[in-house]
mmCIF file of C-alpha atoms in Angstrom:
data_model
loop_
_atom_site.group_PDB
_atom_site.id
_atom_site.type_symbol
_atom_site.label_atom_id
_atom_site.label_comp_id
_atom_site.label_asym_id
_atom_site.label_seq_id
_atom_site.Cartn_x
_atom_site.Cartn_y
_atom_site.Cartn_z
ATOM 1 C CA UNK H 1 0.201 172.737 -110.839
ATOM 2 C CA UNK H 2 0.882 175.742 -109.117
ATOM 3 C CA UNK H 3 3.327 177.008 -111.624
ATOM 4 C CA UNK H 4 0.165 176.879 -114.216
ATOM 5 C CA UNK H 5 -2.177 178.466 -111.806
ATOM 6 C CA UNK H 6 -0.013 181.422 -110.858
ATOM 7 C CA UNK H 7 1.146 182.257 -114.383
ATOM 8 C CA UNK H 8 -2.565 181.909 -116.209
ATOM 9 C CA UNK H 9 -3.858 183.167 -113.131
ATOM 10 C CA UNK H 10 -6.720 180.268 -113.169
ATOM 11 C CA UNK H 11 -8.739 179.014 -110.497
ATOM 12 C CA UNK H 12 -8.744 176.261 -108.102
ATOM 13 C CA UNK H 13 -11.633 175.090 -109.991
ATOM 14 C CA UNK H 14 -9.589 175.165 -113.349
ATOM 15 C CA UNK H 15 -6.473 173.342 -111.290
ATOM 16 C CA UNK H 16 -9.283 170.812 -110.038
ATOM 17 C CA UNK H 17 -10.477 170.021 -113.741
ATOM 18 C CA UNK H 18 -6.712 169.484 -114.537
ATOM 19 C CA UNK H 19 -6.707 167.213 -112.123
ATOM 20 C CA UNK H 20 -9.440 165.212 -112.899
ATOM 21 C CA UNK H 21 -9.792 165.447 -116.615
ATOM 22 C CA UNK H 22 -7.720 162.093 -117.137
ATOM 23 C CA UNK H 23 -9.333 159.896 -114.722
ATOM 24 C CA UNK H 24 -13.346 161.511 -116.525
ATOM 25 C CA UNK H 25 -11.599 160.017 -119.475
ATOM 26 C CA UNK H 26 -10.236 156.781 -118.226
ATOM 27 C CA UNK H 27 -14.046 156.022 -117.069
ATOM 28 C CA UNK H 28 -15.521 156.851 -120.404
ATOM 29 C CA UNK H 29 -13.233 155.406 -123.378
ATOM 30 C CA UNK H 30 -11.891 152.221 -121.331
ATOM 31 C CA UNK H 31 -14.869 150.302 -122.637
ATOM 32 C CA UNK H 32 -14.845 151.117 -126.024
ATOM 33 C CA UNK H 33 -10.998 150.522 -126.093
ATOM 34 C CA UNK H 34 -11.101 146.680 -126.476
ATOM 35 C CA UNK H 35 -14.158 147.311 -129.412
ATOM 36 C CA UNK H 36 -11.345 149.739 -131.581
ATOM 37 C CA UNK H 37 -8.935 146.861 -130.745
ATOM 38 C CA UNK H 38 -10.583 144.286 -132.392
ATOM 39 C CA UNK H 39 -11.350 146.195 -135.404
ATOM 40 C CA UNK H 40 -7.631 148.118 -136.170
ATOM 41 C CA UNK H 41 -5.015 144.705 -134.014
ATOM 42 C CA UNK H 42 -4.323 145.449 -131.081
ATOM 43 C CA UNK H 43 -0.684 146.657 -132.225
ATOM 44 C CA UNK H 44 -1.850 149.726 -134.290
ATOM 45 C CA UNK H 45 -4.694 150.448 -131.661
ATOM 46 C CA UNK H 46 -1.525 150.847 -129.494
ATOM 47 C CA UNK H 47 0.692 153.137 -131.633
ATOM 48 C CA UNK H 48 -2.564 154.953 -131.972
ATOM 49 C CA UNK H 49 -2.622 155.400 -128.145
ATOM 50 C CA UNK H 50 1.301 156.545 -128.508
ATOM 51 C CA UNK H 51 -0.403 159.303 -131.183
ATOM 52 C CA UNK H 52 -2.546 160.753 -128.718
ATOM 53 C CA UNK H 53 -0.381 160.486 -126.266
ATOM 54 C CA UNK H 54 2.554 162.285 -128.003
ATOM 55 C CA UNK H 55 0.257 164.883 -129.675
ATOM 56 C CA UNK H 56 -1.806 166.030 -125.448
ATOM 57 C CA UNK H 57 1.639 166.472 -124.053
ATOM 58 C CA UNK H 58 2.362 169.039 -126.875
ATOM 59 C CA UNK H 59 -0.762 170.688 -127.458
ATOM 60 C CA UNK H 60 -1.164 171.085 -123.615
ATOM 61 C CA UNK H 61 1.952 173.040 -123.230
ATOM 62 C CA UNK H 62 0.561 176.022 -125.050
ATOM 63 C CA UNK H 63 -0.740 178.923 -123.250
ATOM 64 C CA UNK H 64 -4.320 178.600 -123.967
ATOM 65 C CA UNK H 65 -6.720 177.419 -120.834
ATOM 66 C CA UNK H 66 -9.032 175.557 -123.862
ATOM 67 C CA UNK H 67 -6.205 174.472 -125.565
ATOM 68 C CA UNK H 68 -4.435 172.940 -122.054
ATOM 69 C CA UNK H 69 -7.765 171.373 -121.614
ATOM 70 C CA UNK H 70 -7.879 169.305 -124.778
ATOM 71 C CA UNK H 71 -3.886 168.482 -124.701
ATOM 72 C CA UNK H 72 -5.225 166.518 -121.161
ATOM 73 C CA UNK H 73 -8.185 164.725 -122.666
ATOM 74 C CA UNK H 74 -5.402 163.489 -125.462
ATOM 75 C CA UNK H 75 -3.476 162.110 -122.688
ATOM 76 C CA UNK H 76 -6.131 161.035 -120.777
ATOM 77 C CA UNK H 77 -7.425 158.681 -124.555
ATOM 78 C CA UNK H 78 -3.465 157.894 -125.262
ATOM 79 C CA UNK H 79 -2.884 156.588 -121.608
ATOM 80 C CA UNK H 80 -6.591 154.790 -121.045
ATOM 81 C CA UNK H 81 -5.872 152.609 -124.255
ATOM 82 C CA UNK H 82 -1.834 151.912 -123.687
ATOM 83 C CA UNK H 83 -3.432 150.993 -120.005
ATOM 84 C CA UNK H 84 -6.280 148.459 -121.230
ATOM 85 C CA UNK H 85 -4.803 147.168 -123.884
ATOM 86 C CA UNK H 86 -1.004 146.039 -122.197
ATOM 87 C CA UNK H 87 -2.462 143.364 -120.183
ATOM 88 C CA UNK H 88 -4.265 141.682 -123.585
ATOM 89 C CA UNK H 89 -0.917 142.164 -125.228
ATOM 90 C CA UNK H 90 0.498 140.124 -122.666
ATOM 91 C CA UNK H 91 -2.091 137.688 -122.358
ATOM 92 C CA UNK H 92 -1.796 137.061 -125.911
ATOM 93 C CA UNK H 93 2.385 137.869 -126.962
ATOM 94 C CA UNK H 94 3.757 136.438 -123.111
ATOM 95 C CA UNK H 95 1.411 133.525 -122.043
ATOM 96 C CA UNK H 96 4.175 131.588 -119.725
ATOM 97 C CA UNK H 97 5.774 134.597 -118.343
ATOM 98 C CA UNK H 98 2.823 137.026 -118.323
ATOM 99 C CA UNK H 99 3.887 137.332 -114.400
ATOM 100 C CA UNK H 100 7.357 138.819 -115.284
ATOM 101 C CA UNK H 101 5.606 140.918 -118.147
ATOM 102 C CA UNK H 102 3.378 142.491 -115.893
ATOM 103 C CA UNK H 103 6.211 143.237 -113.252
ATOM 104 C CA UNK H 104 8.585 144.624 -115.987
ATOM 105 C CA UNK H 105 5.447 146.844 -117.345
ATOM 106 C CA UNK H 106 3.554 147.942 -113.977
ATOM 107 C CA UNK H 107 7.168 148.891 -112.562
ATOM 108 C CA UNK H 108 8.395 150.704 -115.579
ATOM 109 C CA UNK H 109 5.475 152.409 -115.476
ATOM 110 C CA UNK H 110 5.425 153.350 -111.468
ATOM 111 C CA UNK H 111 9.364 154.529 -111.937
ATOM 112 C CA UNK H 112 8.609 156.952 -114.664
ATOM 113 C CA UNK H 113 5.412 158.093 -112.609
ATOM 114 C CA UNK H 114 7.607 158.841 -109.961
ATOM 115 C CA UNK H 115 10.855 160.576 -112.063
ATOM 116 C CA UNK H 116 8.321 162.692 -113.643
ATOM 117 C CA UNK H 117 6.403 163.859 -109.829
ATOM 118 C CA UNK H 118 10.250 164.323 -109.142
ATOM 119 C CA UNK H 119 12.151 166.063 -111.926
ATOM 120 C CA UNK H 120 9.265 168.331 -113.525
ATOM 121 C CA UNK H 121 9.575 170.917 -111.466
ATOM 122 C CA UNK H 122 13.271 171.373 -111.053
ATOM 123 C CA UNK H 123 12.977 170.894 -115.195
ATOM 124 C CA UNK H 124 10.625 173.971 -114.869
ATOM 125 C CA UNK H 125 13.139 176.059 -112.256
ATOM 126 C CA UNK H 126 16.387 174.344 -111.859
ATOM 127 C CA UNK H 127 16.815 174.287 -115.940
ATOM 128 C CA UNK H 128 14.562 177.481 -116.370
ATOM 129 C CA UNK H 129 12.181 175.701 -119.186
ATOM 130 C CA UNK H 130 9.330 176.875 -117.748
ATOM 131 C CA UNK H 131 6.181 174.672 -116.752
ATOM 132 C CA UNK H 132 5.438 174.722 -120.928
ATOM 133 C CA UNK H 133 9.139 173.625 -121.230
ATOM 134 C CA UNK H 134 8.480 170.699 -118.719
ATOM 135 C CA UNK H 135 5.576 169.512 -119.968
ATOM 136 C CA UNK H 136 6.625 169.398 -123.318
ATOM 137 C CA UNK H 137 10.113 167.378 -122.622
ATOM 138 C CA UNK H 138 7.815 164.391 -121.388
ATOM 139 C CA UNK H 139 7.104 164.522 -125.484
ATOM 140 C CA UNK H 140 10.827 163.040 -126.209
ATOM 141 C CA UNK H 141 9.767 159.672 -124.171
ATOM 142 C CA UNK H 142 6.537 159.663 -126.370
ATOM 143 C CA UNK H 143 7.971 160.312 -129.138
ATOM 144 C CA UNK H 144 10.742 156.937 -128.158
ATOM 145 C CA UNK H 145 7.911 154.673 -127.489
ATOM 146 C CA UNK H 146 6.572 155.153 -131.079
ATOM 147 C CA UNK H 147 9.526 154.514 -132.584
ATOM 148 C CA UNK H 148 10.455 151.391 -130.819
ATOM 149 C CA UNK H 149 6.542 150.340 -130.819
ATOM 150 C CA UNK H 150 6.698 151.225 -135.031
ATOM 151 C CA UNK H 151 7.888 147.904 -136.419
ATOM 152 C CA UNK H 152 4.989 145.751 -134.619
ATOM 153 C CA UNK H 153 2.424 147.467 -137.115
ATOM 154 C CA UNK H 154 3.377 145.015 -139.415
ATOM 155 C CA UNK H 155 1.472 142.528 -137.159
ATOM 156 C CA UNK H 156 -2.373 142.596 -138.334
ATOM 157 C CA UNK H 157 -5.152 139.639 -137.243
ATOM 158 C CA UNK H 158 -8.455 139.286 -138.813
ATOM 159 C CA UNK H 159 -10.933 141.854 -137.088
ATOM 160 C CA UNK H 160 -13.707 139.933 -134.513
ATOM 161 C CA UNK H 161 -17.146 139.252 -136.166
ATOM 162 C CA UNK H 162 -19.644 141.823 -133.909
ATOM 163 C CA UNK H 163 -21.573 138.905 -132.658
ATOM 164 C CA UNK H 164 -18.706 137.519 -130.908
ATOM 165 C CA UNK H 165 -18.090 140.813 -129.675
ATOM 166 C CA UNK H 166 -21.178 141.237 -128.047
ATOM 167 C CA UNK H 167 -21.480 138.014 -127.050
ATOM 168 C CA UNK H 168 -18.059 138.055 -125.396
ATOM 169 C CA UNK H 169 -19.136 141.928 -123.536
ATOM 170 C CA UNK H 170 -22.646 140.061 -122.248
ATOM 171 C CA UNK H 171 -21.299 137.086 -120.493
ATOM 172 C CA UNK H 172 -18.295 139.380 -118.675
ATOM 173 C CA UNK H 173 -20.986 142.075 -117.435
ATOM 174 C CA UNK H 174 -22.788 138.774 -115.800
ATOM 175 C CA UNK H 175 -19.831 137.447 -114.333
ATOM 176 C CA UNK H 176 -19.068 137.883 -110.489
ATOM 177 C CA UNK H 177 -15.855 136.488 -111.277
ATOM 178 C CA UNK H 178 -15.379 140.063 -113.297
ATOM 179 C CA UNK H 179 -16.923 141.953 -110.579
ATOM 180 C CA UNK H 180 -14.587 140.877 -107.942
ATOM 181 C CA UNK H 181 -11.555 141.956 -110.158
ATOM 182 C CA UNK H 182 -13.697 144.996 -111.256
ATOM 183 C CA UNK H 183 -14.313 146.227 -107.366
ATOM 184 C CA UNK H 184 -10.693 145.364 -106.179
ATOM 185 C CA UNK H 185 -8.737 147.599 -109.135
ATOM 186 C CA UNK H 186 -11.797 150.317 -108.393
ATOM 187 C CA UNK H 187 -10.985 150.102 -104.152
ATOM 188 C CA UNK H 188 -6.683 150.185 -104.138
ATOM 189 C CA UNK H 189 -7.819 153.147 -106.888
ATOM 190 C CA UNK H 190 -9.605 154.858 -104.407
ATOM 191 C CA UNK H 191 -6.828 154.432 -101.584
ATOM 192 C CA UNK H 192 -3.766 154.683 -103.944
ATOM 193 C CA UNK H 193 -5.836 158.341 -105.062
ATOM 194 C CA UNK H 194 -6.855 159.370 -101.952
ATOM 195 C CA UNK H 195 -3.240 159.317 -99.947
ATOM 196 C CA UNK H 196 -1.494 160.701 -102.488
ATOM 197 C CA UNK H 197 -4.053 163.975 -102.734
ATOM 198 C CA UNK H 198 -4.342 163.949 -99.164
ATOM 199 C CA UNK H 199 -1.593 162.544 -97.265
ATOM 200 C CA UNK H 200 0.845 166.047 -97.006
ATOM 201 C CA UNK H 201 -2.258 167.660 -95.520
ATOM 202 C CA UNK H 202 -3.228 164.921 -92.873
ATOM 203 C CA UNK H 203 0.542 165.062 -92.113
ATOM 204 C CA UNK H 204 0.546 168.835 -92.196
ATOM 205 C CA UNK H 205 -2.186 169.162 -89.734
ATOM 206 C CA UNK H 206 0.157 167.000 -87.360
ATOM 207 C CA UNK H 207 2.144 169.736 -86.944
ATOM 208 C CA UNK H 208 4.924 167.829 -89.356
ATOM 209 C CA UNK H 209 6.100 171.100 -91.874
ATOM 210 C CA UNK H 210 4.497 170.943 -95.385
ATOM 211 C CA UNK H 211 8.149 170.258 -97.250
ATOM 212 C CA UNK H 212 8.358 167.407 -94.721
ATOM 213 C CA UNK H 213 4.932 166.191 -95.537
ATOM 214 C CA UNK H 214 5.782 166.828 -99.332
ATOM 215 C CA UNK H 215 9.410 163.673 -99.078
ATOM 216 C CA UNK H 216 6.652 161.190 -97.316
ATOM 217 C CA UNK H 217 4.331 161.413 -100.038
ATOM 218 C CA UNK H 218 7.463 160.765 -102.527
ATOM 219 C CA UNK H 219 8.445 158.092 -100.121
ATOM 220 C CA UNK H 220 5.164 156.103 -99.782
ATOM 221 C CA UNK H 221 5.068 156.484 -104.019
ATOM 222 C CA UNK H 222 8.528 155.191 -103.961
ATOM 223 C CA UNK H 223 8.758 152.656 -101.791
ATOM 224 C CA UNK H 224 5.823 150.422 -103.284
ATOM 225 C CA UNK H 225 7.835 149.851 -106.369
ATOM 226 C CA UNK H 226 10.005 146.471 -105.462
ATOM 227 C CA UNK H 227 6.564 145.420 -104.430
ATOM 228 C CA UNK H 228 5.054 146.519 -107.322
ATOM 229 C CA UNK H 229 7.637 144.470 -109.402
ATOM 230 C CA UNK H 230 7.514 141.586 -106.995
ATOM 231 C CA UNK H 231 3.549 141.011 -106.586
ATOM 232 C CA UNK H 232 2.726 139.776 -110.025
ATOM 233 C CA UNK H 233 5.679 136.964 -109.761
ATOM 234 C CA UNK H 234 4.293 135.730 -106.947
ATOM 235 C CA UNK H 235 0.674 135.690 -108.338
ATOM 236 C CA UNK H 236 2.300 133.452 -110.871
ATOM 237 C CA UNK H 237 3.492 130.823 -108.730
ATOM 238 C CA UNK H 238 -0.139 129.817 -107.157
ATOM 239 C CA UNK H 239 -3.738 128.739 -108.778
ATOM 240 C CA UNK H 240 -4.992 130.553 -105.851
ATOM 241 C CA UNK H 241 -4.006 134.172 -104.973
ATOM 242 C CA UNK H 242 -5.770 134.739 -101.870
ATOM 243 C CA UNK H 243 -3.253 134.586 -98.910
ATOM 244 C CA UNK H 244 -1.279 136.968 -101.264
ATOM 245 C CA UNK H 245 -4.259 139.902 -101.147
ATOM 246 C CA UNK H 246 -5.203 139.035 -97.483
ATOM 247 C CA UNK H 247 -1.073 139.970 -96.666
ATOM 248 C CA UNK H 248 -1.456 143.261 -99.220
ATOM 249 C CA UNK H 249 -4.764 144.260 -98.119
ATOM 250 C CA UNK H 250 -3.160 143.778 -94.183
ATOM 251 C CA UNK H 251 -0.314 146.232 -95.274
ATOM 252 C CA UNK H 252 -2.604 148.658 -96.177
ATOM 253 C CA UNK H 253 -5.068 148.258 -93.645
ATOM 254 C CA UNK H 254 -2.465 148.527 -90.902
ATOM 255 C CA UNK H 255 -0.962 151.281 -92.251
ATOM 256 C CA UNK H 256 -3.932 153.697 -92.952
ATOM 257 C CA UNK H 257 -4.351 152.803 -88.890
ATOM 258 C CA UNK H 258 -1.346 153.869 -88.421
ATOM 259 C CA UNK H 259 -2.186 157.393 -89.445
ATOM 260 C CA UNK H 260 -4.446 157.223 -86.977
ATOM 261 C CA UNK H 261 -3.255 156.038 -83.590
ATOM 262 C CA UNK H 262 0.526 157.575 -84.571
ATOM 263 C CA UNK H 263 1.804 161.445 -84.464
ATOM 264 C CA UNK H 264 5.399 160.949 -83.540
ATOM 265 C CA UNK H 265 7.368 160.665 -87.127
ATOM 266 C CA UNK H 266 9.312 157.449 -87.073
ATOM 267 C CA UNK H 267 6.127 155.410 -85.942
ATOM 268 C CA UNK H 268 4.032 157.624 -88.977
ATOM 269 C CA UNK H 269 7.024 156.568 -91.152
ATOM 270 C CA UNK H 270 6.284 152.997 -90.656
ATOM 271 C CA UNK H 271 2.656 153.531 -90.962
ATOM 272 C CA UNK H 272 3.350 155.106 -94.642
ATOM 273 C CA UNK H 273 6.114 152.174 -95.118
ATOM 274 C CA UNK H 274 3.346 149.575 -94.559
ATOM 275 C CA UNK H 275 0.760 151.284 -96.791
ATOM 276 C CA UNK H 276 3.108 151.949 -99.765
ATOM 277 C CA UNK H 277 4.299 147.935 -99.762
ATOM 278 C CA UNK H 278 0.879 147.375 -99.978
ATOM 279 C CA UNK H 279 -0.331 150.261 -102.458
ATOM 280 C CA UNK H 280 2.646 149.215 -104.431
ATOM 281 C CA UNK H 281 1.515 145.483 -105.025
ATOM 282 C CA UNK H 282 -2.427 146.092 -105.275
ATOM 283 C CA UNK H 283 -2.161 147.921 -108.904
ATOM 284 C CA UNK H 284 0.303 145.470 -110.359
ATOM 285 C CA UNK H 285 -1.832 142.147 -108.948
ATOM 286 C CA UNK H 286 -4.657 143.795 -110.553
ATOM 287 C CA UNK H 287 -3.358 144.232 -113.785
ATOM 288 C CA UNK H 288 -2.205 140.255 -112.978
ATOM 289 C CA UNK H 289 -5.267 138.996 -112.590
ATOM 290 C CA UNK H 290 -6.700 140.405 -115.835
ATOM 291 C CA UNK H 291 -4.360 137.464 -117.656
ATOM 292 C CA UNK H 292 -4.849 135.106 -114.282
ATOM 293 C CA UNK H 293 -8.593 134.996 -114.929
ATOM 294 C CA UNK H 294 -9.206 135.486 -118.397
ATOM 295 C CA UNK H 295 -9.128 132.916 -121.165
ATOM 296 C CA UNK H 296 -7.221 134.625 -123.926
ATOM 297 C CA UNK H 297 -6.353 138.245 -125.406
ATOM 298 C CA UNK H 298 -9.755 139.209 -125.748
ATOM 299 C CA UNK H 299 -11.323 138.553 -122.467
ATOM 300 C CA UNK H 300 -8.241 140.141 -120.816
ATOM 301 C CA UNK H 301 -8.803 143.105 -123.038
ATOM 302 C CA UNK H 302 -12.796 143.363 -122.117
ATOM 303 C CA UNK H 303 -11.885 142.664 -118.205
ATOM 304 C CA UNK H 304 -9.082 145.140 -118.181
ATOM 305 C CA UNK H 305 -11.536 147.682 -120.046
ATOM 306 C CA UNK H 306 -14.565 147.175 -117.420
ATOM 307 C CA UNK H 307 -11.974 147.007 -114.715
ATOM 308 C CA UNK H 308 -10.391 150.446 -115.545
ATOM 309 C CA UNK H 309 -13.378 151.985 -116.399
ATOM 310 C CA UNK H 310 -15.412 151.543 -113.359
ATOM 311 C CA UNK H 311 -12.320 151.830 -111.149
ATOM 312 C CA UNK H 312 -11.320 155.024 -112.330
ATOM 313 C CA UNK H 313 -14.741 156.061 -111.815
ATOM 314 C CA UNK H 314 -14.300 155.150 -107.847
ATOM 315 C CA UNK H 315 -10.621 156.968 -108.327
ATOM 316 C CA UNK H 316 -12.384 160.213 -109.005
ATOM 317 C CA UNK H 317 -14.607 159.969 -106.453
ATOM 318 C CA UNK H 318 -12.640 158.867 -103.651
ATOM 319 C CA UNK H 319 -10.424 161.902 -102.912
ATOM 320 C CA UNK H 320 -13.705 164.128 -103.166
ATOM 321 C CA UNK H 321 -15.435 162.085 -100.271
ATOM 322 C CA UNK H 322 -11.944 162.268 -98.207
ATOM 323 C CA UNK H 323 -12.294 166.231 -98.735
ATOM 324 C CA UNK H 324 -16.239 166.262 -97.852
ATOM 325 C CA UNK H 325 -15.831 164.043 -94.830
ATOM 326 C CA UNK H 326 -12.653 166.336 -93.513
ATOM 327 C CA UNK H 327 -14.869 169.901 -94.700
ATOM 328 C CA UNK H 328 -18.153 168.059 -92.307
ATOM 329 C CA UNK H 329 -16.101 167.306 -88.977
ATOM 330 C CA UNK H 330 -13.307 169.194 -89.183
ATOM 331 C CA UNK H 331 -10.971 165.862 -88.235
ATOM 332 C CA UNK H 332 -9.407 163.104 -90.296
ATOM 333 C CA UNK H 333 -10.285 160.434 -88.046
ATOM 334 C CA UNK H 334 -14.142 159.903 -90.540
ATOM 335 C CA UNK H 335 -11.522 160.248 -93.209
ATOM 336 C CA UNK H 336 -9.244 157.116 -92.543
ATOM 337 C CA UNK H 337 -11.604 155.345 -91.008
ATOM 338 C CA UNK H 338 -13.599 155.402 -94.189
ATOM 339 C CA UNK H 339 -9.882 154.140 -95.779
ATOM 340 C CA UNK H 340 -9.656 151.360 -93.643
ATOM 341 C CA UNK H 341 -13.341 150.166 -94.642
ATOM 342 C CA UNK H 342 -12.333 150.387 -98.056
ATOM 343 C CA UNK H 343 -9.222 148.273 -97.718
ATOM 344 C CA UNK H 344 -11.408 145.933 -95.924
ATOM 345 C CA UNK H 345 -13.898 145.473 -98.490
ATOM 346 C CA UNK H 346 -10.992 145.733 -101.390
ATOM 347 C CA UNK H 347 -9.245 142.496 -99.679
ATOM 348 C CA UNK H 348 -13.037 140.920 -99.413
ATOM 349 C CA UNK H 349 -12.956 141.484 -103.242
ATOM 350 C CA UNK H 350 -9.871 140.387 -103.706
ATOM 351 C CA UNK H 351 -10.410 137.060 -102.306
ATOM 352 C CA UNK H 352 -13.163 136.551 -104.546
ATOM 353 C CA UNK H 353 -10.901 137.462 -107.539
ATOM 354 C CA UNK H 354 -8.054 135.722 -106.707
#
């Protein structure tokens, strides 16, 4: 981001709207994601998702501030449907081994989050393509998926009757079943968001240097990944998921505690440890309980739709109370403190939904 900034000379307000633009369009189109589904098959509603994908990470590498802004939404609408609709596929293509589906998928997916935090900029410097350069060469992994993803448009089922749609959206907005999976993907949102927009500044402020700071954010988004992979297989195993999100939700609780008792680095290291584990298995057992509670494609696809929608929603917001509460008291204590609350009441949810 601060390659953009300091060659279109925009503001932090700009940079901010960058920022946020995907998660805005998470919250709006995950609903109506499942609705498109059921009308195109949920195989070419995916390659369209690829489309839009493919198409934002070109358009947004041009040097136009309006023009950057649209390329986001695109990837914001290409990502929001790959992300509700995965989970259905699942549900529907993988119904024995939906817990080794959802490791492969929600660990593929934290791996190339993490290679592409890692090798854009030295893509942009190292290999002198520029920030425009680095954005676009995301394109060529696009541009893969839609080939490989091509041949499964010859799949096409017979498009839901609107009644049963409806009928099918009522009865999982009345469900506290829903709710409970609903508030605990919103909550690890809001703490997996949070640390990583705040966590090199609370370190910072430490006295630990910023580049420092900067290898323990990498670290706490790395080091969640075998859990990431391993949650979901576990979740498998048992009818009843609840010890497992009482053990996650202690990793994280413990750890964001951690940041506060702690200043000297191996016992912060530990702290971070502890809360990536448990960051790192909260996002892939929520995208396993999507197939865990649902009874076929379409529920998962309507749960995983709410679920996203409103969580994203609580992703947004999250980071902006962190910032509020540090800007009123001048100390990150309020901060965490309001983390640990929220991995209290995420592991309250989760026991619900598990």
């Amino acid at each position: 981001m601060s390659l953009i900034r300091t060659d279109m000379e925009l503001s932090n307000s700009v940079i901010g709207l960058i920022t946020t633009l995907p998660l805005i369009t998470f919250a709006i189109f995950s609903p109506f994601v499942p609705r498109i589904s059921y009308q195109l098959g949920s195989e070419r509603t995916l390659f369209l998702g690829l489309l839009l994908l493919l198409s934002g990470i070109l358009i947004r590498s041009i040097d136009k501030v309006p023009v950057l802004l649209a390329g986001t939404v695109f990837v914001g609408l290409g990502i929001a449907i790959c992300n509700v609709l995965l989970p259905a596929l699942i549900k529907d293509k993988f119904p024995r081994r939906f817990g080794l589906m959802t490791s492969v998928y929600s660990t593929a997916m934290a791996i190339s989050a993490a290679l592409a935090s890692g090798l854009s900029i030295p893509l942009a410097e190292g290999v002198n393509l520029g920030w425009r350069g680095a954005l676009a060469f995301w394109a060529i992994l696009a541009a893969l998926a839609i080939v490989v993803w091509a041949p499964q448009l010859r799949q096409q089922k017979k498009p839901l009757q609107q009644q049963k749609i409806k009928s099918l959206q009522r009865k999982l907005w009345r469900s506290p079943l829903a709710w409970q999976v609903t508030f605990f993907m919103g909550l690890q949102s809001v703490i997996f968001y949070a640390s990583v927009a705040w966590l090199p500044e609370i370190l910072h402020s430490y006295g630990l240097d910023i580049s420092l700071a900067g290898w323990l954010l990498f670290f706490l988004q790395f080091i969640g990944i075998p859990m990431t992979f391993i949650a979901p297989l576990l979740a498998e195993r048992f009818l009843n998921q609840q010890k497992l999100v009482v053990v996650i939700g202690a990793f994280c609780l413990v750890g964001i505690s951690g940041l506060i008792v702690f200043r000297e680095i191996n016992l912060l290291t530990l702290s971070i440890l502890l809360l990536g584990l448990g960051q790192g298995a909260t996002i892939s057992l929520a995208y396993a309980l999507f197939v865990l509670r649902t009874a076929d494609a379409q529920q998962a696809a309507e749960l995983s739709g709410m679920a996203q929608s409103i969580g994203y929603v609580l992703a947004a917001i999250g980071p902006l109370i962190i910032g509020w509460m540090f800007d009123l008291t001048n100390s990150w204590l309020m901060p965490l403190l309001f983390l640990m609350v929220i991995s209290v009441l995420m592991t309250i949810a989760g026991l619900g939904a598990g």
